Short mmCIF file of C-alpha atoms and ligand atoms in Angstrom, two decimals:
data_model
loop_
_atom_site.label_atom_id
_atom_site.label_comp_id
_atom_site.label_asym_id
_atom_site.label_seq_id
_atom_site.Cartn_x
_atom_site.Cartn_y
_atom_site.Cartn_z
CA MET A 1 170.41 1.62 213.27
CA GLU A 2 171.50 -1.96 213.76
CA GLN A 3 170.88 -3.19 210.10
CA ILE A 4 169.47 -2.78 206.81
CA TYR A 5 167.90 -6.11 205.58
CA ASP A 6 167.41 -7.11 202.36
CA LEU A 7 163.53 -7.73 203.17
CA ILE A 8 161.41 -6.66 205.93
CA ILE A 9 158.10 -9.02 206.26
CA LEU A 10 155.25 -7.32 208.37
CA GLY A 11 152.80 -9.94 209.01
CA ALA A 12 153.32 -13.69 210.27
CA GLY A 13 150.16 -15.42 208.74
CA PRO A 14 150.84 -17.96 205.96
CA ALA A 15 151.33 -14.80 203.19
CA GLY A 16 154.12 -13.28 205.62
CA LEU A 17 155.81 -16.90 206.61
CA ALA A 18 156.02 -18.32 202.93
CA ALA A 19 157.45 -14.80 201.82
CA GLY A 20 160.09 -15.69 204.72
CA LEU A 21 160.43 -19.07 203.58
CA TYR A 22 161.25 -17.77 199.97
CA GLY A 23 163.42 -14.73 200.64
CA ALA A 24 165.41 -16.20 203.36
CA ARG A 25 166.09 -19.69 201.01
CA ALA A 26 167.14 -17.16 198.35
CA GLY A 27 169.77 -15.62 200.64
CA LEU A 28 168.21 -12.35 201.71
CA SER A 29 168.33 -11.28 204.94
CA THR A 30 164.92 -11.21 206.09
CA LEU A 31 163.17 -10.23 209.18
CA ILE A 32 159.67 -11.14 209.76
CA LEU A 33 157.94 -8.87 211.79
CA GLU A 34 154.45 -9.75 213.74
CA ARG A 35 152.62 -8.01 216.43
CA GLY A 36 150.71 -10.58 217.69
CA VAL A 37 150.26 -14.37 217.37
CA GLU A 38 151.96 -15.94 214.47
CA GLY A 39 150.07 -17.85 211.80
CA GLY A 40 147.30 -15.27 211.89
CA GLN A 41 143.86 -16.07 211.50
CA ALA A 42 144.85 -19.53 209.94
CA ALA A 43 146.71 -20.06 213.46
CA GLN A 44 142.86 -19.89 215.10
CA THR A 45 141.25 -21.90 213.03
CA ASP A 46 140.57 -25.59 213.96
CA ARG A 47 140.59 -28.12 210.90
CA VAL A 48 142.37 -27.27 207.74
CA GLU A 49 140.95 -29.13 204.78
CA ASN A 50 141.88 -27.67 201.89
CA TYR A 51 145.33 -26.60 201.82
CA PRO A 52 147.30 -29.48 199.78
CA GLY A 53 148.84 -31.82 201.89
CA ALA A 54 147.58 -30.82 205.29
CA MET A 55 145.79 -34.20 206.28
CA LEU A 56 147.87 -34.96 209.29
CA GLU A 57 145.42 -36.78 211.95
CA ASP A 58 146.17 -34.09 214.60
CA GLU A 59 146.83 -31.29 212.15
CA THR A 60 145.01 -27.45 212.99
CA GLY A 61 145.46 -24.53 211.59
CA TYR A 62 147.73 -23.70 214.42
CA THR A 63 150.14 -26.47 213.98
CA LEU A 64 150.74 -25.90 210.31
CA THR A 65 151.47 -22.53 210.53
CA ALA A 66 153.65 -23.01 213.42
CA ARG A 67 155.57 -25.50 211.03
CA MET A 68 155.50 -22.83 208.37
CA MET A 69 157.39 -20.56 210.91
CA GLU A 70 159.91 -23.27 211.61
CA GLN A 71 160.39 -23.67 208.16
CA ALA A 72 161.38 -20.06 207.13
CA GLN A 73 163.50 -19.96 210.40
CA SER A 74 165.50 -22.95 209.24
CA PHE A 75 166.51 -20.93 206.01
CA GLY A 76 167.66 -18.17 208.22
CA ALA A 77 164.65 -15.68 208.24
CA GLN A 78 164.75 -13.98 211.77
CA ARG A 79 161.70 -13.03 213.78
CA LYS A 80 160.64 -10.49 215.91
CA MET A 81 157.29 -9.54 218.04
CA ASP A 82 156.91 -5.64 217.77
CA GLU A 83 153.71 -3.46 216.92
CA ILE A 84 154.31 -1.32 213.81
CA ARG A 85 153.10 2.51 214.46
CA SER A 86 154.54 3.66 211.68
CA LEU A 87 156.15 3.31 207.96
CA GLU A 88 158.34 5.33 205.59
CA LEU A 89 158.23 3.52 202.28
CA GLU A 90 159.48 5.68 199.84
CA GLY A 91 163.24 5.96 199.13
CA GLU A 92 165.63 3.08 199.03
CA VAL A 93 165.83 2.05 202.35
CA LYS A 94 162.68 1.88 204.07
CA THR A 95 162.41 2.57 207.64
CA LEU A 96 159.54 0.87 210.06
CA THR A 97 159.22 2.11 213.76
CA GLY A 98 157.52 -0.12 216.29
CA ALA A 99 156.78 0.11 220.20
CA SER A 100 160.40 -1.52 220.46
CA GLY A 101 162.44 0.19 218.01
CA GLU A 102 163.28 1.18 214.28
CA TYR A 103 163.81 -1.90 211.74
CA GLN A 104 165.24 -0.68 208.07
CA ALA A 105 165.13 -2.62 204.96
CA ARG A 106 165.62 -2.09 201.28
CA THR A 107 162.30 -4.20 200.46
CA VAL A 108 159.39 -4.56 202.23
CA ILE A 109 156.32 -7.01 202.12
CA LEU A 110 152.86 -6.22 203.54
CA ALA A 111 151.44 -8.97 204.97
CA THR A 112 149.05 -7.37 207.56
CA GLY A 113 146.07 -9.81 206.92
CA ALA A 114 142.48 -8.95 207.98
CA SER A 115 140.76 -9.17 211.22
CA PRO A 116 137.52 -9.80 212.07
CA ARG A 117 134.48 -7.61 211.48
CA LYS A 118 132.44 -6.50 214.48
CA LEU A 119 128.57 -6.37 214.43
CA GLY A 120 128.49 -2.96 215.88
CA CYS A 121 125.18 -3.58 217.90
CA PRO A 122 124.59 -2.18 221.57
CA GLY A 123 126.25 -4.88 224.16
CA GLU A 124 128.54 -6.07 221.78
CA GLU A 125 131.56 -4.37 223.20
CA THR A 126 130.14 -4.69 226.71
CA PHE A 127 129.72 -8.58 226.33
CA THR A 128 133.39 -9.31 224.34
CA GLY A 129 135.11 -11.65 226.72
CA GLN A 130 131.80 -12.52 229.00
CA GLY A 131 130.01 -14.53 226.05
CA VAL A 132 130.62 -12.64 223.01
CA SER A 133 133.91 -14.01 221.06
CA TYR A 134 135.45 -13.75 217.78
CA CYS A 135 137.68 -17.41 218.06
CA ALA A 136 135.72 -20.75 218.14
CA THR A 137 139.11 -22.19 218.80
CA CYS A 138 140.28 -19.86 221.26
CA ASP A 139 137.15 -19.87 223.46
CA GLY A 140 134.45 -22.88 222.37
CA ALA A 141 135.83 -24.75 225.45
CA PHE A 142 134.25 -22.17 227.65
CA PHE A 143 130.92 -22.99 226.50
CA ARG A 144 130.82 -26.93 227.18
CA GLY A 145 126.87 -28.17 227.69
CA LEU A 146 125.81 -24.15 226.97
CA GLU A 147 123.29 -22.75 224.08
CA VAL A 148 125.96 -21.30 221.82
CA TYR A 149 124.82 -18.61 218.57
CA VAL A 150 127.13 -17.81 215.38
CA VAL A 151 126.47 -14.86 213.44
CA GLY A 152 127.02 -15.07 209.82
CA GLY A 153 126.82 -17.41 206.79
CA GLY A 154 129.93 -17.67 205.27
CA ASP A 155 132.52 -20.39 205.44
CA SER A 156 133.92 -19.09 208.62
CA ALA A 157 130.61 -19.14 210.57
CA VAL A 158 129.54 -22.49 209.06
CA GLU A 159 133.30 -24.34 209.59
CA GLU A 160 133.59 -22.53 213.24
CA ALA A 161 130.00 -23.38 214.53
CA LEU A 162 130.43 -27.11 213.62
CA PHE A 163 133.78 -26.94 215.42
CA LEU A 164 131.69 -25.51 218.47
CA THR A 165 129.38 -28.46 218.29
CA ARG A 166 132.08 -30.27 220.17
CA PHE A 167 131.47 -28.45 223.19
CA ALA A 168 128.03 -26.73 223.26
CA ARG A 169 124.83 -28.26 223.46
CA LYS A 170 123.31 -26.99 220.67
CA VAL A 171 124.74 -24.36 218.20
CA THR A 172 122.25 -21.88 216.29
CA ILE A 173 123.33 -20.08 213.19
CA ILE A 174 121.73 -16.41 212.82
CA HIS A 175 122.00 -15.60 209.35
CA ARG A 176 120.36 -12.40 207.74
CA ARG A 177 119.44 -14.20 204.70
CA ASP A 178 117.51 -17.88 203.91
CA GLN A 179 120.71 -19.01 202.39
CA LEU A 180 124.20 -19.92 203.31
CA ARG A 181 127.25 -18.40 201.33
CA ALA A 182 129.49 -20.72 202.81
CA VAL A 183 130.47 -23.94 200.14
CA LYS A 184 128.32 -26.85 199.97
CA SER A 185 130.34 -29.23 201.49
CA LEU A 186 130.12 -27.36 204.74
CA GLN A 187 126.30 -26.48 204.03
CA ASP A 188 126.23 -30.32 203.86
CA LYS A 189 127.81 -31.11 207.18
CA ALA A 190 125.98 -28.53 208.89
CA PHE A 191 122.68 -29.61 207.95
CA ALA A 192 123.49 -33.00 208.60
CA ASN A 193 124.40 -32.29 212.22
CA GLU A 194 122.08 -32.68 214.94
CA LYS A 195 123.10 -30.37 217.29
CA MET A 196 123.04 -27.35 214.69
CA ALA A 197 119.95 -25.06 213.93
CA PHE A 198 119.11 -22.09 212.01
CA ILE A 199 117.63 -18.69 212.30
CA TRP A 200 117.38 -17.06 208.64
CA ASP A 201 116.17 -13.44 207.62
CA SER A 202 117.50 -12.14 211.18
CA VAL A 203 120.09 -9.63 212.23
CA VAL A 204 121.47 -8.76 216.19
CA GLU A 205 119.94 -5.92 216.96
CA SER A 206 121.31 -5.81 220.51
CA LEU A 207 122.87 -7.79 223.30
CA ASP A 208 122.36 -7.73 227.42
CA GLY A 209 122.86 -9.47 230.51
CA GLN A 210 124.14 -9.30 234.15
CA ASP A 211 127.85 -9.39 233.84
CA VAL A 212 127.98 -11.94 231.24
CA LEU A 213 125.54 -12.60 228.13
CA GLN A 214 121.92 -13.72 228.75
CA SER A 215 119.96 -12.20 226.28
CA ILE A 216 120.13 -11.60 222.33
CA CYS A 217 117.33 -9.12 220.62
CA LEU A 218 117.13 -10.03 216.81
CA ARG A 219 115.37 -8.58 214.33
CA ASN A 220 113.63 -9.94 211.12
CA VAL A 221 114.89 -8.10 208.40
CA LYS A 222 111.66 -9.46 205.94
CA THR A 223 108.82 -8.43 208.74
CA ASN A 224 110.91 -6.00 211.40
CA GLU A 225 109.77 -8.32 213.84
CA ILE A 226 111.81 -8.36 217.36
CA THR A 227 112.44 -11.62 219.13
CA GLU A 228 114.43 -11.98 222.40
CA ILE A 229 116.39 -15.04 222.95
CA LYS A 230 117.13 -15.49 226.66
CA ALA A 231 119.89 -18.06 228.27
CA ASP A 232 118.38 -20.97 229.95
CA GLU A 233 117.72 -20.01 233.81
CA ALA A 234 120.08 -23.20 235.06
CA ASP A 235 122.95 -21.91 232.39
CA GLY A 236 122.88 -18.58 233.54
CA MET A 237 124.68 -17.35 230.45
CA MET A 238 124.77 -18.26 226.90
CA GLY A 239 127.64 -17.64 223.97
CA LEU A 240 127.61 -15.39 220.67
CA PHE A 241 130.21 -16.10 218.36
CA VAL A 242 130.49 -13.57 215.12
CA PHE A 243 131.87 -14.58 211.67
CA VAL A 244 130.96 -11.50 209.79
CA GLY A 245 133.63 -10.98 207.62
CA LEU A 246 136.89 -9.54 207.72
CA ASP A 247 138.40 -6.04 207.89
CA PRO A 248 141.81 -5.35 206.36
CA ASN A 249 144.23 -4.22 208.68
CA SER A 250 145.23 -1.48 206.62
CA GLY A 251 145.13 1.59 209.05
CA LEU A 252 148.82 2.13 208.89
CA LEU A 253 148.57 2.63 204.80
CA GLU A 254 146.15 5.16 204.54
CA GLY A 255 147.32 8.02 202.18
CA LYS A 256 150.74 5.99 201.59
CA LEU A 257 149.33 3.63 198.91
CA PRO A 258 146.21 3.31 196.94
CA LEU A 259 143.88 1.52 198.73
CA GLU A 260 140.31 -0.14 197.33
CA LYS A 261 137.68 -0.50 200.44
CA GLY A 262 141.15 -0.71 202.77
CA TYR A 263 142.65 -3.60 200.67
CA ILE A 264 146.11 -2.85 198.93
CA LYS A 265 146.12 -2.81 195.06
CA THR A 266 149.02 -4.58 193.55
CA ASP A 267 149.65 -6.15 190.17
CA GLU A 268 149.96 -9.88 189.41
CA ASN A 269 153.23 -9.93 190.91
CA MET A 270 152.44 -8.44 194.19
CA HIS A 271 154.27 -5.20 193.25
CA THR A 272 152.32 -1.97 195.20
CA ALA A 273 152.86 1.51 193.49
CA ILE A 274 155.77 2.04 195.34
CA PRO A 275 159.04 0.48 193.95
CA GLY A 276 160.56 -1.84 196.59
CA VAL A 277 157.33 -2.50 198.54
CA PHE A 278 155.20 -5.73 197.72
CA ALA A 279 151.93 -6.81 199.62
CA ALA A 280 150.56 -10.47 199.95
CA GLY A 281 147.68 -12.36 201.27
CA ASP A 282 144.69 -11.09 202.62
CA ILE A 283 145.33 -7.74 202.47
CA ARG A 284 145.20 -7.51 198.87
CA VAL A 285 142.36 -6.78 196.49
CA LYS A 286 142.04 -10.37 195.21
CA SER A 287 139.17 -12.76 194.59
CA LEU A 288 139.88 -15.67 196.78
CA ARG A 289 141.34 -15.32 200.23
CA GLN A 290 142.55 -18.71 201.25
CA ILE A 291 145.58 -20.22 203.02
CA ILE A 292 146.82 -21.57 199.47
CA THR A 293 146.49 -18.19 197.80
CA ALA A 294 148.10 -16.21 200.77
CA ALA A 295 151.04 -18.53 200.69
CA ALA A 296 151.27 -18.17 196.94
CA ASP A 297 151.25 -14.62 197.00
CA GLY A 298 154.27 -14.55 199.73
CA ALA A 299 156.17 -17.03 197.39
CA ILE A 300 155.99 -14.55 194.20
CA ALA A 301 156.51 -11.25 196.69
CA ALA A 302 159.89 -12.80 197.79
CA MET A 303 160.87 -13.65 194.60
CA GLU A 304 159.93 -10.26 193.13
CA ALA A 305 161.95 -8.47 195.99
CA GLU A 306 164.84 -10.56 195.13
CA ARG A 307 164.49 -9.35 191.19
CA TYR A 308 164.25 -5.63 192.77
CA LEU A 309 166.87 -6.14 194.96
CA ALA A 310 169.03 -7.54 191.84
CA GLY A 311 168.03 -4.69 189.47
CA GLN A 312 166.58 -6.98 187.44
CA GLU A 313 163.30 -4.92 186.91
P1 LIG B 401 132.27 -13.97 204.43
O1 LIG B 401 132.94 -14.89 203.29
O2 LIG B 401 132.75 -12.44 203.46
O3 LIG B 401 131.17 -13.81 204.58
C1 LIG B 401 130.44 -12.99 205.78
C2 LIG B 401 128.89 -13.47 206.28
O4 LIG B 401 128.38 -12.52 207.22
C3 LIG B 401 128.35 -13.50 204.81
O5 LIG B 401 127.38 -14.68 205.12
C4 LIG B 401 127.46 -12.22 205.20
O6 LIG B 401 126.20 -12.24 204.86
C5 LIG B 401 127.55 -12.23 206.57
N1 LIG B 401 127.58 -10.89 207.30
C6 LIG B 401 128.08 -9.83 206.82
N2 LIG B 401 127.98 -8.43 207.67
C7 LIG B 401 127.07 -8.93 208.43
C8 LIG B 401 126.39 -8.36 209.21
N3 LIG B 401 127.01 -6.93 209.45
N4 LIG B 401 125.42 -8.79 209.58
C9 LIG B 401 125.08 -10.14 209.66
N5 LIG B 401 125.87 -10.84 208.84
C10 LIG B 401 126.83 -10.25 208.31
O7 LIG B 401 133.38 -13.78 205.64
P2 LIG B 401 134.37 -14.99 206.24
O8 LIG B 401 133.45 -16.54 206.39
O9 LIG B 401 134.91 -14.88 207.46
O10 LIG B 401 135.23 -15.68 205.17
C11 LIG B 401 136.21 -14.67 204.57
C12 LIG B 401 137.21 -15.33 203.79
O11 LIG B 401 137.92 -16.31 204.26
C13 LIG B 401 136.12 -15.77 202.27
O12 LIG B 401 137.02 -15.56 201.27
C14 LIG B 401 136.08 -17.57 202.91
O13 LIG B 401 135.99 -18.04 201.57
C15 LIG B 401 137.85 -17.63 203.64
N6 LIG B 401 137.21 -18.75 204.61
C16 LIG B 401 137.84 -20.05 203.72
C17 LIG B 401 137.52 -21.03 204.68
C18 LIG B 401 138.01 -22.38 204.15
O14 LIG B 401 138.15 -22.44 202.69
N7 LIG B 401 137.67 -23.57 204.47
C19 LIG B 401 137.21 -21.17 205.96
C20 LIG B 401 136.98 -19.63 206.77
C21 LIG B 401 137.15 -18.85 205.69
P3 LIG B 401 125.91 -12.22 203.19
O15 LIG B 401 126.04 -13.75 203.10
O16 LIG B 401 124.29 -11.80 203.14
O17 LIG B 401 126.66 -11.54 202.43
#
């Protein structure tokens, strides 16, 4: 075993990066572990309009979170890419075992966030990457000049649909109710955008096509009527972006910590049921999942980790 860190943070979204900044700045030897793209979901967002101060002309979720990482590292936080496969959280020293190694620390902050929920309909898996996507920032440009459909009615669906109007000829939101859930400011923008259209009270039943997505079958939830939308022949394909909410990344934690619908229960100071183990950000049971609340959780969790290490609780 190379080193026992004061603090290991699992997940490098805004919660994990804020925890890294606060932990390292407080003088804790701090390691941030991440399995995929740093910045979490925020890094896949184009515009961030509601994080205080994020108003630079070219600011995106990616640039904002990249600066968060830089800032954490400037105080000495270390980073490592690894997929953690098991956790031993009880006891004074916690052990995290990944694909490339084993990591130990006296405190752990779980900031694993959440991932896009799938529709679960026939064809979804087959056409993922062939017309079906969960990330407009990553894949929007592939649909330049084409027709694109967006499933969902929340902030993500409407925000990403607006982003897709930069590339697509037309963007149609398919929503299972007759009212959007997104905040009013986003709704106003969507209703005012000439490239946007809406299909209400409808869910996706199945997806089809030859190699690429060419047909979407919808069911009207009020009438049960089935409608098939086909890709324009000249286009040869269409896009379907899915934003129907999030599922917590807590598979590793089942049976180890009390969960509520997969989210970790904490007190208001981010303490979990295990001493020395904290949770921060979207993985936590909470009412508002935003960059600002994730960052705030991270800061509190790191300060609580410091207090725990100092024997002050
Ligand atoms: P969300 O708020 O949970 O919305 C999910 C949407 O998908 C809802 O409209 C829901 O319909 C619909 N839906 C759920 N399951 C479905 C299914 N199986 N088939 C069809 N539709 C389905 O999720 P989100 O938009 O990803 O946002 C997640 C969190 O991040 C929220 O707290 C949100 O405020 C936050 N967020 C904030 C911003 C921002 O502030 N700029 C941007 C993005 C996300 P119903 O409405 O009928 O339930």
